[in-house]
XYZ file of C-alpha atoms in Angstrom:
648
model
C 60.353 147.495 -211.386
C 59.977 143.993 -210.138
C 56.399 144.088 -208.945
C 55.842 140.417 -207.862
C 58.873 139.366 -206.502
C 58.304 136.718 -203.753
C 59.050 137.065 -200.252
C 61.874 134.834 -198.864
C 61.136 132.038 -196.638
C 63.275 131.216 -193.356
C 66.815 130.248 -194.375
C 65.829 130.302 -198.018
C 68.719 130.707 -200.637
C 68.382 134.166 -202.749
C 68.932 131.653 -205.799
C 65.686 129.786 -204.740
C 63.745 132.963 -204.452
C 64.702 134.154 -207.925
C 63.782 130.790 -209.413
C 60.319 130.773 -207.805
C 60.017 134.355 -209.513
C 61.157 132.899 -212.981
C 58.663 130.072 -212.497
C 55.839 132.479 -211.780
C 56.570 135.162 -214.147
C 56.835 132.532 -217.192
C 59.578 134.235 -219.070
C 60.001 133.096 -222.525
C 63.701 133.474 -222.513
C 65.578 132.002 -219.738
C 68.103 134.955 -219.780
C 65.521 137.636 -219.634
C 64.922 137.023 -215.927
C 68.642 137.898 -214.955
C 68.016 141.316 -216.947
C 64.868 141.864 -215.044
C 66.115 141.093 -211.626
C 69.806 142.295 -211.863
C 69.757 144.960 -214.585
C 72.649 143.622 -216.660
C 73.948 140.844 -218.966
C 76.908 140.421 -216.772
C 74.785 138.869 -213.979
C 74.755 135.204 -213.439
C 72.686 132.587 -211.572
C 75.149 132.091 -208.878
C 74.067 129.856 -205.977
C 76.559 130.741 -203.020
C 77.702 134.491 -203.286
C 75.917 136.210 -205.949
C 76.642 139.806 -207.253
C 74.442 142.772 -208.468
C 72.516 142.784 -205.081
C 71.857 146.471 -205.101
C 70.551 146.330 -208.585
C 68.089 143.893 -207.333
C 66.880 145.855 -204.507
C 66.513 148.923 -206.435
C 64.030 147.318 -208.633
C 61.845 146.003 -205.745
C 58.571 147.834 -205.211
C 58.425 150.863 -202.798
C 57.846 150.219 -199.120
C 59.464 146.704 -199.320
C 61.481 145.499 -196.366
C 64.515 144.414 -198.018
C 68.037 145.922 -198.012
C 71.126 144.622 -199.781
C 73.007 143.585 -196.496
C 69.892 141.933 -195.239
C 69.612 139.643 -198.333
C 73.334 139.104 -198.186
C 73.481 138.147 -194.456
C 70.299 136.181 -194.464
C 70.162 134.359 -197.758
C 73.532 133.804 -199.093
C 76.734 132.093 -197.913
C 78.243 135.425 -197.019
C 78.328 134.828 -193.075
C 79.828 131.442 -193.501
C 82.940 132.738 -195.241
C 83.351 136.174 -193.681
C 83.622 134.541 -190.318
C 86.974 133.272 -191.572
C 88.167 136.398 -193.345
C 89.838 139.589 -191.935
C 87.190 142.407 -191.466
C 88.639 144.492 -194.452
C 88.526 141.543 -196.722
C 85.092 140.640 -195.541
C 83.870 144.237 -196.253
C 85.370 144.144 -199.784
C 83.553 140.783 -200.406
C 80.283 142.468 -199.353
C 80.702 145.111 -201.677
C 81.667 142.932 -204.391
C 78.426 141.111 -203.962
C 76.292 144.347 -203.881
C 77.972 145.536 -207.131
C 79.360 143.607 -209.996
C 81.915 141.588 -208.555
C 82.065 138.723 -210.881
C 84.868 136.095 -210.438
C 86.676 138.288 -208.015
C 84.062 137.281 -205.327
C 85.336 133.641 -205.258
C 88.845 134.543 -205.491
C 88.419 137.003 -202.436
C 86.463 134.331 -200.404
C 89.274 131.912 -201.064
C 87.084 129.358 -202.939
C 89.107 129.088 -206.014
C 92.307 128.333 -204.252
C 90.735 125.600 -201.874
C 89.447 123.382 -204.817
C 86.201 122.444 -202.679
C 83.531 122.680 -205.133
C 79.811 123.141 -204.724
C 77.572 119.986 -204.663
C 76.854 118.763 -208.145
C 73.246 118.681 -206.936
C 70.773 120.598 -205.143
C 70.276 118.731 -201.756
C 67.055 118.894 -199.642
C 65.968 117.202 -196.167
C 62.941 115.200 -196.981
C 61.507 116.142 -193.589
C 62.231 120.023 -193.988
C 60.579 119.805 -197.619
C 57.589 118.016 -196.113
C 57.063 120.765 -193.423
C 57.810 123.497 -195.982
C 55.092 122.095 -198.139
C 52.460 121.991 -195.397
C 53.563 125.396 -194.036
C 54.189 127.482 -197.486
C 52.367 125.332 -200.014
C 55.704 124.852 -201.915
C 59.150 123.685 -201.770
C 62.163 125.810 -201.410
C 66.065 125.452 -201.269
C 67.454 125.771 -197.780
C 70.787 127.664 -197.798
C 72.225 125.454 -195.092
C 71.661 122.125 -197.200
C 73.744 123.640 -200.190
C 76.885 124.294 -198.171
C 79.906 122.014 -199.375
C 80.417 119.350 -196.646
C 76.875 119.704 -194.954
C 75.466 116.432 -195.784
C 72.924 115.989 -193.031
C 70.107 118.187 -191.691
C 70.895 119.169 -187.961
C 67.253 119.826 -187.277
C 65.918 116.313 -188.029
C 69.202 114.598 -187.808
C 68.728 113.028 -191.221
C 70.785 112.730 -194.118
C 70.300 115.039 -196.939
C 69.071 113.852 -200.554
C 70.166 114.834 -203.942
C 67.470 116.838 -205.831
C 67.004 115.937 -209.761
C 67.933 118.910 -211.770
C 69.460 118.604 -215.391
C 72.540 116.764 -215.642
C 74.508 119.779 -216.945
C 73.107 122.179 -214.724
C 76.150 123.742 -213.195
C 77.207 124.836 -216.721
C 74.036 126.749 -216.930
C 74.990 130.044 -215.264
C 72.153 131.788 -216.830
C 69.160 129.681 -215.641
C 67.260 129.471 -212.365
C 65.900 125.924 -211.524
C 62.924 126.168 -208.963
C 62.820 123.702 -206.119
C 59.492 122.420 -207.110
C 60.886 121.191 -210.376
C 63.578 119.046 -208.668
C 62.710 118.027 -205.417
C 61.006 114.648 -205.148
C 59.968 113.667 -201.447
C 61.289 110.318 -200.165
C 61.900 108.410 -196.956
C 64.219 110.094 -194.621
C 67.405 108.183 -193.740
C 68.070 109.104 -190.159
C 71.748 109.419 -188.562
C 73.104 106.810 -186.339
C 74.990 109.319 -183.760
C 76.866 106.135 -182.327
C 78.775 106.347 -185.729
C 81.600 108.613 -185.261
C 81.629 109.701 -189.039
C 78.087 110.294 -188.604
C 78.430 112.444 -185.491
C 81.241 114.459 -187.215
C 78.685 115.310 -190.231
C 76.494 116.416 -187.520
C 79.067 118.641 -185.852
C 79.878 120.157 -189.337
C 76.200 120.804 -189.938
C 75.516 122.399 -186.579
C 78.393 124.574 -186.840
C 77.730 125.638 -190.064
C 73.927 126.582 -189.074
C 75.389 128.619 -186.178
C 77.724 130.584 -188.466
C 75.062 131.506 -190.880
C 73.113 133.069 -188.207
C 75.996 135.292 -187.104
C 76.800 138.933 -187.993
C 80.119 140.825 -187.994
C 81.986 137.651 -186.823
C 85.063 138.336 -188.942
C 88.356 138.545 -187.289
C 91.991 138.497 -188.233
C 93.645 135.537 -189.754
C 96.151 135.864 -186.766
C 93.461 135.615 -184.437
C 92.230 132.286 -185.997
C 95.651 130.979 -185.883
C 96.186 131.763 -182.244
C 92.817 129.956 -181.413
C 93.994 126.823 -183.177
C 97.277 127.121 -181.492
C 95.725 126.931 -178.059
C 93.524 124.064 -178.902
C 96.572 122.165 -180.264
C 98.534 122.949 -177.149
C 95.755 121.823 -174.997
C 96.045 118.315 -176.967
C 99.707 118.261 -176.841
C 100.006 118.724 -180.638
C 101.977 121.959 -180.382
C 104.320 123.470 -178.115
C 103.642 126.672 -175.922
C 105.825 128.726 -178.276
C 103.402 127.853 -180.989
C 105.461 125.031 -183.030
C 103.053 122.571 -184.574
C 104.184 118.728 -184.003
C 103.117 118.107 -187.591
C 103.949 114.255 -187.710
C 101.720 113.736 -184.419
C 98.985 116.009 -185.871
C 98.911 114.195 -189.383
C 99.002 110.652 -187.684
C 96.218 111.695 -185.160
C 94.165 113.209 -187.937
C 94.347 110.430 -190.419
C 93.569 107.786 -187.382
C 90.347 109.953 -186.885
C 89.117 110.457 -190.523
C 89.374 107.741 -193.336
C 90.976 108.591 -196.685
C 87.629 107.872 -198.191
C 85.619 110.039 -195.881
C 88.099 113.080 -196.403
C 87.816 112.583 -200.267
C 84.100 112.789 -200.014
C 84.590 116.074 -198.381
C 87.279 117.204 -200.760
C 89.751 117.436 -197.865
C 92.060 114.768 -198.533
C 95.373 115.203 -197.127
C 98.030 115.376 -200.034
C 101.612 115.886 -199.243
C 104.001 117.464 -201.910
C 107.211 115.520 -202.806
C 109.753 115.898 -200.182
C 108.026 117.956 -197.631
C 104.707 117.811 -195.387
C 102.741 120.499 -197.176
C 98.769 120.156 -197.231
C 95.747 122.189 -196.196
C 95.543 121.001 -192.701
C 99.141 121.974 -191.965
C 98.541 125.394 -193.824
C 95.602 126.041 -191.606
C 97.583 125.878 -188.409
C 100.721 127.358 -189.660
C 100.017 129.994 -191.985
C 98.563 133.192 -190.961
C 98.362 134.997 -194.303
C 96.097 132.900 -196.282
C 92.280 132.204 -196.253
C 90.846 128.527 -196.690
C 87.518 127.324 -197.042
C 85.103 127.313 -194.083
C 84.642 123.346 -194.448
C 88.186 122.968 -193.789
C 88.140 124.963 -190.581
C 84.885 123.098 -189.401
C 86.551 119.924 -189.883
C 89.488 120.746 -188.025
C 87.332 122.250 -185.314
C 85.469 118.717 -185.057
C 88.876 117.165 -184.870
C 90.087 119.390 -181.855
C 86.387 118.463 -180.406
C 85.348 122.361 -180.524
C 82.072 123.639 -181.882
C 82.170 127.086 -184.027
C 80.542 128.574 -181.262
C 83.096 127.594 -178.612
C 85.801 128.322 -181.163
C 85.043 132.122 -181.737
C 84.505 132.523 -177.865
C 88.228 131.648 -177.419
C 90.708 134.443 -177.036
C 92.165 135.994 -180.375
C 95.410 136.499 -178.642
C 97.593 133.869 -176.620
C 98.000 135.401 -173.201
C 99.604 132.837 -170.915
C 99.480 135.175 -167.958
C 96.269 137.089 -168.726
C 95.815 140.696 -169.122
C 98.022 143.500 -167.447
C 98.562 144.878 -164.738
C 99.835 142.101 -162.763
C 100.340 142.152 -158.948
C 103.727 143.055 -157.404
C 104.656 140.102 -154.951
C 107.207 142.251 -153.156
C 106.419 141.584 -149.488
C 107.909 144.796 -147.974
C 106.418 147.185 -150.600
C 103.241 149.109 -149.748
C 101.531 148.040 -152.847
C 102.205 144.431 -152.084
C 99.835 141.946 -154.139
C 98.069 145.038 -156.056
C 98.072 144.962 -159.550
C 100.741 147.585 -160.692
C 103.130 145.613 -162.783
C 102.663 146.443 -166.502
C 106.125 145.219 -167.641
C 106.140 141.353 -168.551
C 108.641 139.640 -170.776
C 107.694 136.442 -172.181
C 110.225 133.561 -172.820
C 110.209 129.897 -173.295
C 111.921 127.212 -171.038
C 114.331 125.211 -173.324
C 113.583 121.611 -171.689
C 109.904 121.788 -172.321
C 109.209 125.093 -174.012
C 106.701 126.154 -171.248
C 106.032 129.840 -171.180
C 107.897 131.799 -168.465
C 106.983 135.304 -167.596
C 109.492 137.985 -166.051
C 107.530 140.580 -164.147
C 109.453 143.773 -163.413
C 107.794 146.314 -161.016
C 108.970 149.767 -160.482
C 109.965 149.336 -157.050
C 112.767 146.919 -158.575
C 111.207 143.668 -157.508
C 111.626 141.182 -160.407
C 110.249 137.504 -160.440
C 109.481 134.969 -162.986
C 106.620 132.534 -163.021
C 106.330 129.414 -165.192
C 102.893 129.319 -167.063
C 100.347 129.359 -168.183
C 98.180 130.716 -165.463
C 95.187 128.283 -165.017
C 93.465 129.789 -161.879
C 93.106 133.348 -160.446
C 95.503 132.148 -157.747
C 98.453 131.406 -160.068
C 98.712 135.294 -160.607
C 100.158 135.272 -157.032
C 102.599 132.695 -157.572
C 106.365 133.057 -158.041
C 108.704 130.406 -159.723
C 111.930 132.298 -159.069
C 112.836 135.824 -157.827
C 115.387 137.518 -160.210
C 116.010 140.840 -158.118
C 114.677 142.158 -155.123
C 115.229 146.076 -155.681
C 115.922 148.984 -153.511
C 112.545 148.937 -151.515
C 113.178 145.573 -150.432
C 117.032 146.174 -149.803
C 116.256 149.310 -147.652
C 113.845 147.249 -145.481
C 116.500 144.723 -144.947
C 119.078 147.325 -143.983
C 116.584 148.836 -141.478
C 115.591 145.512 -139.947
C 119.063 144.365 -139.727
C 120.419 147.245 -137.747
C 117.359 146.821 -135.312
C 118.390 144.117 -132.686
C 114.738 143.518 -131.904
C 114.262 141.427 -134.942
C 115.959 137.876 -135.186
C 117.511 136.674 -138.347
C 114.652 134.258 -138.725
C 111.751 136.866 -138.257
C 113.861 139.099 -140.748
C 113.799 136.351 -143.307
C 110.123 135.799 -142.730
C 109.184 139.592 -143.059
C 111.293 139.726 -146.289
C 109.806 136.674 -147.577
C 113.000 134.577 -148.186
C 115.108 132.106 -146.011
C 117.698 132.972 -143.617
C 120.587 131.966 -145.846
C 119.368 134.549 -148.474
C 119.431 137.277 -145.747
C 122.882 136.473 -144.862
C 123.989 136.720 -148.498
C 122.538 140.027 -149.120
C 123.851 141.325 -145.612
C 127.449 140.505 -147.247
C 126.471 141.875 -150.522
C 125.121 145.131 -149.091
C 128.148 145.935 -146.862
C 126.153 145.544 -143.586
C 128.022 144.515 -140.215
C 127.822 140.821 -139.725
C 127.605 141.154 -135.983
C 124.393 142.769 -134.929
C 124.379 144.872 -131.700
C 122.240 143.295 -129.135
C 121.266 146.633 -127.124
C 118.221 146.018 -124.916
C 116.300 144.151 -127.360
C 115.510 140.754 -127.569
C 118.357 138.391 -128.465
C 118.716 136.950 -131.753
C 117.904 133.262 -132.327
C 121.039 131.328 -131.722
C 119.511 128.252 -133.099
C 118.665 129.806 -136.625
C 122.022 131.433 -136.618
C 123.769 128.008 -135.857
C 121.813 126.263 -138.542
C 122.864 128.834 -141.105
C 126.265 128.529 -140.036
C 126.271 124.793 -140.440
C 124.602 125.164 -143.672
C 127.316 127.612 -144.892
C 130.067 125.224 -143.576
C 128.364 122.041 -145.445
C 128.250 123.710 -148.692
C 132.001 125.087 -148.410
C 132.935 121.277 -147.609
C 130.856 119.863 -150.498
C 132.512 122.577 -152.953
C 135.913 121.441 -151.900
C 134.999 117.583 -152.253
C 133.648 118.199 -155.603
C 136.404 120.087 -156.814
C 138.882 117.433 -155.556
C 137.040 114.727 -157.145
C 136.576 116.466 -160.669
C 140.396 117.291 -160.515
C 141.403 113.639 -159.457
C 139.324 112.183 -162.322
C 141.108 114.403 -164.882
C 144.442 113.521 -163.424
C 143.686 109.684 -163.660
C 142.611 110.122 -167.284
C 144.890 112.943 -168.965
C 143.203 112.706 -172.459
C 139.536 112.465 -171.226
C 137.162 114.482 -173.310
C 134.620 116.963 -171.675
C 131.683 114.708 -172.752
C 132.948 111.683 -171.102
C 133.916 113.443 -167.899
C 130.516 115.086 -167.555
C 128.705 111.663 -168.157
C 131.103 110.056 -165.677
C 130.559 112.563 -162.863
C 127.030 113.759 -163.926
C 125.826 114.591 -160.324
C 129.183 116.507 -159.459
C 129.012 118.365 -162.859
C 125.464 119.641 -162.382
C 126.252 120.832 -158.760
C 129.238 122.811 -159.704
C 127.638 124.054 -162.915
C 124.764 125.634 -160.496
C 127.143 126.586 -157.692
C 130.646 127.023 -158.895
C 130.412 127.894 -162.504
C 133.244 130.150 -162.887
C 135.733 127.588 -161.241
C 134.131 124.718 -163.532
C 134.777 126.932 -166.793
C 138.442 127.334 -165.836
C 139.106 123.566 -164.973
C 137.617 121.904 -168.075
C 139.573 119.223 -170.079
C 141.424 120.547 -173.214
C 139.540 119.878 -176.318
C 140.988 116.925 -178.305
C 142.169 117.637 -181.771
C 140.617 115.837 -184.436
C 142.798 113.539 -186.463
C 143.033 114.438 -190.010
C 142.739 110.913 -191.728
C 144.878 110.753 -195.033
C 142.328 110.064 -197.923
C 145.061 108.654 -200.056
C 145.053 105.596 -197.720
C 141.477 104.561 -198.958
C 141.072 102.306 -201.987
C 138.730 104.327 -203.871
C 138.562 102.028 -206.876
C 137.225 99.061 -204.891
C 135.019 101.389 -202.755
C 133.499 102.795 -206.140
C 132.690 99.134 -207.202
C 131.062 98.385 -203.922
C 128.995 101.610 -203.929
C 127.883 101.336 -207.379
C 125.920 97.694 -206.675
C 124.438 99.425 -203.529
C 123.124 102.390 -205.283
C 121.553 100.203 -208.136
C 120.142 97.804 -205.581
C 118.780 100.726 -203.560
C 117.111 102.351 -206.684
C 115.348 99.276 -207.300
C 114.093 98.920 -203.981
C 112.873 102.566 -203.909
C 111.001 101.950 -207.105
C 109.612 98.617 -206.332
C 108.496 99.540 -202.712
C 104.875 98.630 -202.124
C 103.734 102.057 -200.616
C 103.126 105.332 -202.155
C 105.969 106.122 -204.853
C 109.111 107.833 -203.722
C 111.174 109.535 -206.156
C 114.581 108.013 -206.707
C 117.050 110.829 -205.910
C 120.516 111.102 -204.681
C 119.389 111.961 -201.159
C 116.883 109.062 -201.192
C 119.441 106.537 -202.278
C 122.067 108.031 -199.719
C 119.353 107.489 -196.964
C 118.610 104.021 -198.217
C 122.180 102.732 -198.243
C 123.274 104.826 -195.108
C 125.909 106.656 -197.190
C 124.526 110.217 -197.580
C 127.574 111.849 -196.458
C 129.761 110.079 -198.869
C 127.578 110.627 -201.819
C 127.425 114.564 -200.896
C 131.004 114.978 -200.287
C 133.346 112.394 -202.340
C 131.372 111.921 -205.450
C 134.120 113.173 -207.329
C 136.411 110.140 -206.109
C 133.481 107.679 -207.339
C 133.097 108.060 -211.011
C 131.396 104.875 -211.545
C 128.930 105.739 -208.742
C 128.363 109.182 -210.014
C 127.208 107.598 -213.461
C 125.179 105.147 -211.867
C 123.272 107.836 -209.926
C 122.955 109.960 -213.022
C 121.196 106.807 -214.689
C 119.052 105.649 -212.060
C 117.961 108.994 -210.575
C 114.544 110.324 -211.908
C 113.627 113.487 -213.260
C 110.365 115.276 -212.146
C 108.760 114.117 -215.189
C 109.849 110.655 -214.796
C 108.647 110.234 -211.225
C 105.269 111.946 -212.156
C 104.598 109.423 -214.888
C 105.565 106.534 -212.607
C 103.139 107.867 -209.851
C 100.340 108.412 -212.418
C 100.567 104.700 -213.403
C 100.828 103.762 -209.616
C 97.441 105.719 -208.999
C 95.843 104.076 -211.961
C 96.440 100.620 -210.387
C 95.009 101.901 -207.229
C 91.800 103.064 -209.211
C 91.631 99.882 -210.782
C 91.896 97.641 -207.574
C 89.079 99.875 -206.193
C 86.843 99.437 -209.261
C 86.546 103.216 -209.848
C 86.822 105.258 -212.904
C 87.553 108.833 -211.645
C 87.052 112.067 -213.338
C 90.081 113.738 -214.800
C 90.422 116.206 -212.039
C 90.099 113.673 -209.439
C 92.953 111.480 -210.860
C 95.080 114.690 -211.280
C 94.506 115.474 -207.601
C 95.263 112.229 -206.287
C 98.436 111.783 -208.371
C 99.731 115.363 -207.105
C 100.606 116.317 -210.656
C 98.244 119.250 -210.908
C 101.212 121.400 -211.473
C 102.470 119.532 -214.368
C 99.095 118.161 -215.889
C 99.717 120.441 -219.199
C 103.512 119.320 -219.690
C 103.050 117.210 -222.926
C 104.358 113.917 -221.728
C 102.744 113.944 -218.499
C 99.398 114.863 -220.151
C 99.716 112.019 -222.620
C 100.305 109.579 -219.821
C 97.221 111.012 -217.838
C 95.042 110.294 -220.998
C 96.523 106.928 -221.394
C 96.030 105.990 -217.744
C 92.331 107.140 -217.844
C 91.612 105.551 -221.204
C 93.122 102.040 -219.637
C 90.792 102.446 -216.509
C 87.789 102.993 -218.836
C 88.655 99.949 -221.165
C 89.275 97.637 -217.888
C 86.121 98.894 -216.399
C 84.177 97.805 -219.579
C 85.751 94.490 -220.015
C 85.042 93.815 -216.295
C 81.212 94.647 -216.983
C 81.097 92.647 -220.062
C 82.722 89.612 -218.209
């Protein structure tokens, strides 16, 4: 039984409490405390997501107030990671922490795939530690301060300071380091909230602090994706159909955060060769894979949204709200009542705005362009698709009743008089209405309607004549040119006389089959060879980040992509030149390694091997012999030049 296990302080890391117990009990063997607390040799001193929590709780004295879930939720990183995991995966993670989960815990949380490491030193806020010493008589490690990416204290708005554990501490998975042994009080460095990057660090810390206090916040990866989509749409960085404008997003993100700042958070944007593929685009596109919470918090800051605001957003994208929707059939007894449950979503071609088609049981079908932004928008119609039998029966009844004028019928039916006359003809109703003893029909409205019909027929005849006349003047004219010449006429006929327009289109022109034998391929081969060699040198010597010399890249550079793809068999010298100058993946990786080495030399930095490999984007090939040797040579060269610079 663990009789003297200390009570945990507010937001204290479970690791910190175990370290205080280790310091008080004075274990002669550093590994013995692990057996005492967690009951097994497989346990380790883990900072973020420890395991064997059930064993720890079972060893505590009777009537203690701790449960495994209370320790996990209040004194580990679990709430931070579970917020961005599906509930099933979050529950599995919790069970792994309660039991002997081992490395599967960090795989399940997405830590190992994200390459966002823990800080290499414990961190503390000088003002928090000063208060802790006054209140509790000792220091302890705050859970929030150890989270990757949290570099400031949101309570005191001060930068966190590095503690002083042994240099190789992070390799000692069997040892607990008490806070009193590594925290040395110093003057607090306050934030400048007018600095955008300082404000970003504060926003990340505040959101992380809020997440640590939440319980059962887990939601599906699709819900997270939908929330990001809504925020991107609001900032015009994604279409309503969910397509992300990758170029604009990456440009805006890089303008907001410098490369050095992103590197300090281990969130640098690295694009794979030939395609845009980095953690940011995977976060807003991929609904299947989890990513490190820090990257979520950084994206939220970019989208000007706190974690609390983010998780209040709907997990589903509903441009028209929840069903049922109102029926807008003006003659139905359920007019404006929420009875419509059938809504088909589509997106307009010109701007990809959402369009909802609402189908009521009464047969009334209407569309509305969204999204709905106010409650009044639910009662708006963009276009009526069908009126249905209820509307048509009301029209029949009113048409045969001479007490209604055409204008009055149109008002009651919710349409214009021209639509009334169209449906009278469509329904086979008599065009001449019986007068009887009722009020006479409105002659002015009928006259206006007749004028409108006559004008439209005249316009149709005139436009047809102009279309045919232009085709007769230029017998070989193509449809594209004719449409451009008569754009206004074409647009009107397409909307009002589509069948006629389809039957009076110009005949498609036959493409001329050029005889390739008339081309002097020998001279062309000589000309293209010199262009290929010049383009390869230009690509290799470009001052920006290296591009791989490929046939596709050379074709784009000289403007002959189609020729190099389709006619290379007729250009033997060009083919040999391409084989000679095109780079293999290994050759390109080696060239890129030396370019990165030059960058580090200009910056005066000697990186660690993993930093060099990541920045060079060769982590997939780092074990290939030739590439491995080049990396070793580049790092050795940087170290030698650094020593010479210091000596000079």
